[in-house]
Amino acid sequence: MKSKSGTSSATPLWKDGWYQFSGHLPSPNFGPRPQGTTISLIVIHSISLPPGQFGGEEVQQLFTNQLDWEAHPYFKSIEGTQVSAHFYIRRHGELLQFVSCNDRAWHAGTSSYLGRSNCNDFSIGIELEGLEGQGFEAIQYETLESLSAALLQHFPIAHMAGHEHVAPGRKNDPGTGFDWSLVQKSLGLPKKFFPQSDGT
Ligand SMILES: [Zn+2]
């Protein structure tokens, strides 16, 4: 017998904006999206804490307000920051989710894209564990591609851009080490879906 989701036993891919194939680490750093918002943009970021150091728990701690600001000199420079992203893709491809996609995560800050300001209102934020300007692992792209495909099925996403494209001059992530054309080709999407400034 078939249900709406296709099979009687299948777990739905999405539940209240939470993706089934991710670990869930709920963050208090979110708010409602403005009423009637169409979620149309994916914003790609890179992050590591301290910058360039991979594999720890610090990013998860930052997004859940549990980071010890005294644990590293760099952390003093971001002390008190309350931020989040919907998703975080670690170096070995693990996927974590912090905020329901139905809610507004705090990842883009002051931003605009294609004439629309306040990107947090209408975007999904995806952080890749990495260092701005440097490369990412093949398995991170694989996770990003499967997540993006699931997002595209569920939300009317029309564009994918980097933090550097929605906050130019203020932010530089994910930077030149991120392979936009690889993502474009593997998702089979038109080039106009991606940042025009990429030049490819
Ligand atoms: Zn960013």
Coordinates of C-alpha atoms and ligand atoms in Angstrom, one line a residue:
M1 CA 0.0 0.0 0.0
K2 CA 1.3 3.4 -0.9
S3 CA 1.1 6.5 1.2
K4 CA 1.6 10.1 0.2
S5 CA 5.4 9.7 0.6
G6 CA 5.5 6.8 -1.9
T7 CA 5.8 3.8 0.4
S8 CA 4.0 2.9 3.6
S9 CA 7.1 2.4 5.7
A10 CA 9.3 5.3 4.4
T11 CA 10.4 7.9 7.0
P12 CA 9.8 11.3 5.5
L13 CA 12.9 13.1 4.3
W14 CA 11.7 16.3 6.2
K15 CA 9.9 16.8 9.4
D16 CA 9.0 20.3 10.5
G17 CA 12.0 21.6 8.5
W18 CA 14.5 19.1 10.0
Y19 CA 16.3 16.8 7.5
Q20 CA 16.2 13.2 8.3
F21 CA 19.8 12.4 7.1
S22 CA 21.5 14.8 9.5
G23 CA 22.4 14.8 13.1
H24 CA 20.3 17.3 15.1
L25 CA 21.9 19.8 17.5
P26 CA 19.2 22.4 18.2
S27 CA 20.5 25.9 18.5
P28 CA 18.7 28.7 20.5
N29 CA 20.0 31.2 17.9
F30 CA 17.0 31.5 15.5
G31 CA 13.8 33.3 15.0
P32 CA 10.7 33.2 12.8
R33 CA 10.9 34.0 9.1
P34 CA 8.8 36.9 8.1
Q35 CA 5.3 35.7 7.3
G36 CA 4.8 34.5 3.8
T37 CA 8.5 34.3 3.0
T38 CA 9.5 32.2 0.1
I39 CA 12.7 30.3 0.8
S40 CA 14.6 30.9 -2.4
L41 CA 18.3 31.0 -1.6
I42 CA 21.1 28.7 -0.3
V43 CA 24.0 30.6 1.2
I44 CA 27.3 28.7 1.4
H45 CA 29.8 29.5 4.2
S46 CA 33.1 28.1 5.5
I47 CA 34.1 28.0 9.1
S48 CA 36.6 26.4 11.5
L49 CA 37.5 27.2 15.1
P50 CA 40.1 28.3 15.7
P51 CA 40.5 29.1 12.0
G52 CA 42.3 26.4 10.1
Q53 CA 41.9 23.8 12.9
F54 CA 39.5 21.0 11.9
G55 CA 37.9 18.1 13.7
G56 CA 37.0 19.7 17.1
E57 CA 33.7 20.5 18.7
E58 CA 34.1 24.3 18.7
V59 CA 31.8 25.1 15.8
Q60 CA 29.0 23.1 17.2
Q61 CA 29.7 24.8 20.6
L62 CA 29.6 28.2 19.0
F63 CA 26.3 27.5 17.3
T64 CA 24.7 26.3 20.5
N65 CA 26.1 29.1 22.7
Q66 CA 28.4 26.6 24.6
L67 CA 31.8 27.8 23.4
D68 CA 34.3 28.6 26.1
W69 CA 35.6 32.1 25.1
E70 CA 38.7 31.6 27.3
A71 CA 39.7 28.3 25.6
H72 CA 41.7 30.0 22.7
P73 CA 42.9 33.6 22.2
Y74 CA 41.0 33.8 18.9
F75 CA 37.7 33.1 20.7
K76 CA 38.0 36.4 22.5
S77 CA 37.6 38.2 19.2
I78 CA 34.2 36.6 18.7
E79 CA 33.1 36.6 22.4
G80 CA 29.4 36.8 22.9
T81 CA 28.5 36.2 19.2
Q82 CA 25.2 34.5 18.8
V83 CA 25.1 32.8 15.5
S84 CA 23.9 29.7 13.8
A85 CA 23.5 28.0 10.5
H86 CA 20.9 25.5 9.4
F87 CA 23.6 23.0 8.4
Y88 CA 27.2 22.2 9.0
I89 CA 29.2 19.8 6.8
R90 CA 32.3 18.4 8.5
R91 CA 35.6 17.5 6.8
H92 CA 34.7 13.8 6.7
G93 CA 31.2 14.5 5.3
E94 CA 29.2 14.3 8.5
L95 CA 26.1 16.5 8.3
L96 CA 24.7 18.4 11.3
Q97 CA 21.6 20.5 11.5
F98 CA 21.1 23.3 14.1
V99 CA 17.9 25.2 13.1
S100 CA 14.8 24.0 11.3
C101 CA 14.7 25.2 7.7
N102 CA 11.2 26.6 8.5
D103 CA 13.0 29.1 10.9
R104 CA 15.4 31.9 10.3
A105 CA 19.0 31.0 11.3
W106 CA 21.6 33.7 12.0
H107 CA 24.3 33.2 9.4
A108 CA 24.4 35.9 6.8
G109 CA 24.2 39.1 8.8
T110 CA 23.8 42.3 6.9
S111 CA 23.4 41.0 3.4
S112 CA 21.5 41.2 0.1
Y113 CA 21.3 39.2 -3.1
L114 CA 19.8 40.1 -6.4
G115 CA 18.2 43.2 -4.9
R116 CA 16.7 41.4 -1.9
S117 CA 18.1 42.4 1.5
N118 CA 18.3 40.5 4.8
C119 CA 19.2 37.1 3.3
N120 CA 18.6 35.3 6.6
D121 CA 14.9 35.9 6.0
F122 CA 14.7 33.8 2.9
S123 CA 17.8 31.6 2.8
I124 CA 19.1 28.3 4.1
G125 CA 22.6 28.6 5.5
I126 CA 25.1 25.8 5.0
E127 CA 28.5 25.9 6.6
L128 CA 31.4 23.8 5.4
E129 CA 34.2 23.0 7.8
G130 CA 37.1 24.7 6.2
L131 CA 39.3 27.7 5.9
E132 CA 38.3 30.6 3.7
G133 CA 40.1 30.5 0.4
Q134 CA 41.3 26.9 0.8
G135 CA 39.9 23.8 -0.7
F136 CA 37.2 21.3 0.6
E137 CA 37.1 17.6 0.7
A138 CA 35.4 15.5 -2.0
I139 CA 33.1 13.9 0.6
Q140 CA 32.0 17.4 1.7
Y141 CA 30.8 18.1 -1.9
E142 CA 29.0 14.8 -1.9
T143 CA 27.1 15.6 1.3
L144 CA 26.4 19.1 0.0
E145 CA 25.0 17.7 -3.2
S146 CA 22.7 15.3 -1.6
L147 CA 21.5 17.9 0.9
S148 CA 21.0 20.5 -1.9
A149 CA 19.0 18.0 -3.9
A150 CA 16.8 17.4 -0.9
L151 CA 16.4 21.1 -0.3
L152 CA 15.6 21.7 -4.0
Q153 CA 12.8 19.1 -3.8
H154 CA 11.3 20.6 -0.7
F155 CA 11.7 24.4 -1.1
P156 CA 11.4 26.7 -4.1
I157 CA 15.2 27.4 -4.1
A158 CA 16.2 29.5 -7.1
H159 CA 19.8 30.4 -6.3
M160 CA 22.9 29.3 -4.5
A161 CA 25.5 31.9 -3.5
G162 CA 28.4 32.3 -1.1
H163 CA 28.5 34.5 1.9
E164 CA 31.1 36.5 0.0
H165 CA 28.4 37.2 -2.7
V166 CA 25.6 38.3 -0.3
A167 CA 27.9 40.4 1.8
P168 CA 30.6 41.6 -0.6
G169 CA 33.5 43.5 1.0
R170 CA 32.5 42.3 4.4
K171 CA 32.7 38.6 4.1
N172 CA 35.1 36.4 2.0
D173 CA 33.8 32.9 2.6
P174 CA 33.8 30.2 1.3
G175 CA 36.4 31.9 -1.0
T176 CA 38.3 30.8 -4.1
G177 CA 38.8 27.2 -2.9
F178 CA 35.1 26.4 -3.3
D179 CA 34.4 24.7 -6.6
W180 CA 31.1 26.3 -7.8
S181 CA 31.3 24.6 -11.2
L182 CA 31.6 21.1 -9.6
V183 CA 28.4 21.8 -7.6
Q184 CA 26.7 23.2 -10.7
K185 CA 27.5 20.2 -12.8
S186 CA 26.8 17.5 -10.2
L187 CA 23.4 19.0 -9.4
G188 CA 22.7 19.5 -13.2
L189 CA 21.6 23.1 -12.6
P190 CA 21.8 26.0 -15.0
K191 CA 24.7 28.5 -14.5
K192 CA 22.2 31.3 -13.7
F193 CA 21.4 29.4 -10.5
F194 CA 24.9 30.4 -9.2
P195 CA 26.8 33.6 -8.6
Q196 CA 27.3 35.6 -11.8
S197 CA 30.6 37.0 -10.5
D198 CA 32.1 33.5 -10.6
G199 CA 32.9 34.1 -14.3
T200 CA 32.4 30.4 -15.4
Ligands
ZN1 ZN 29.9 33.0 6.4

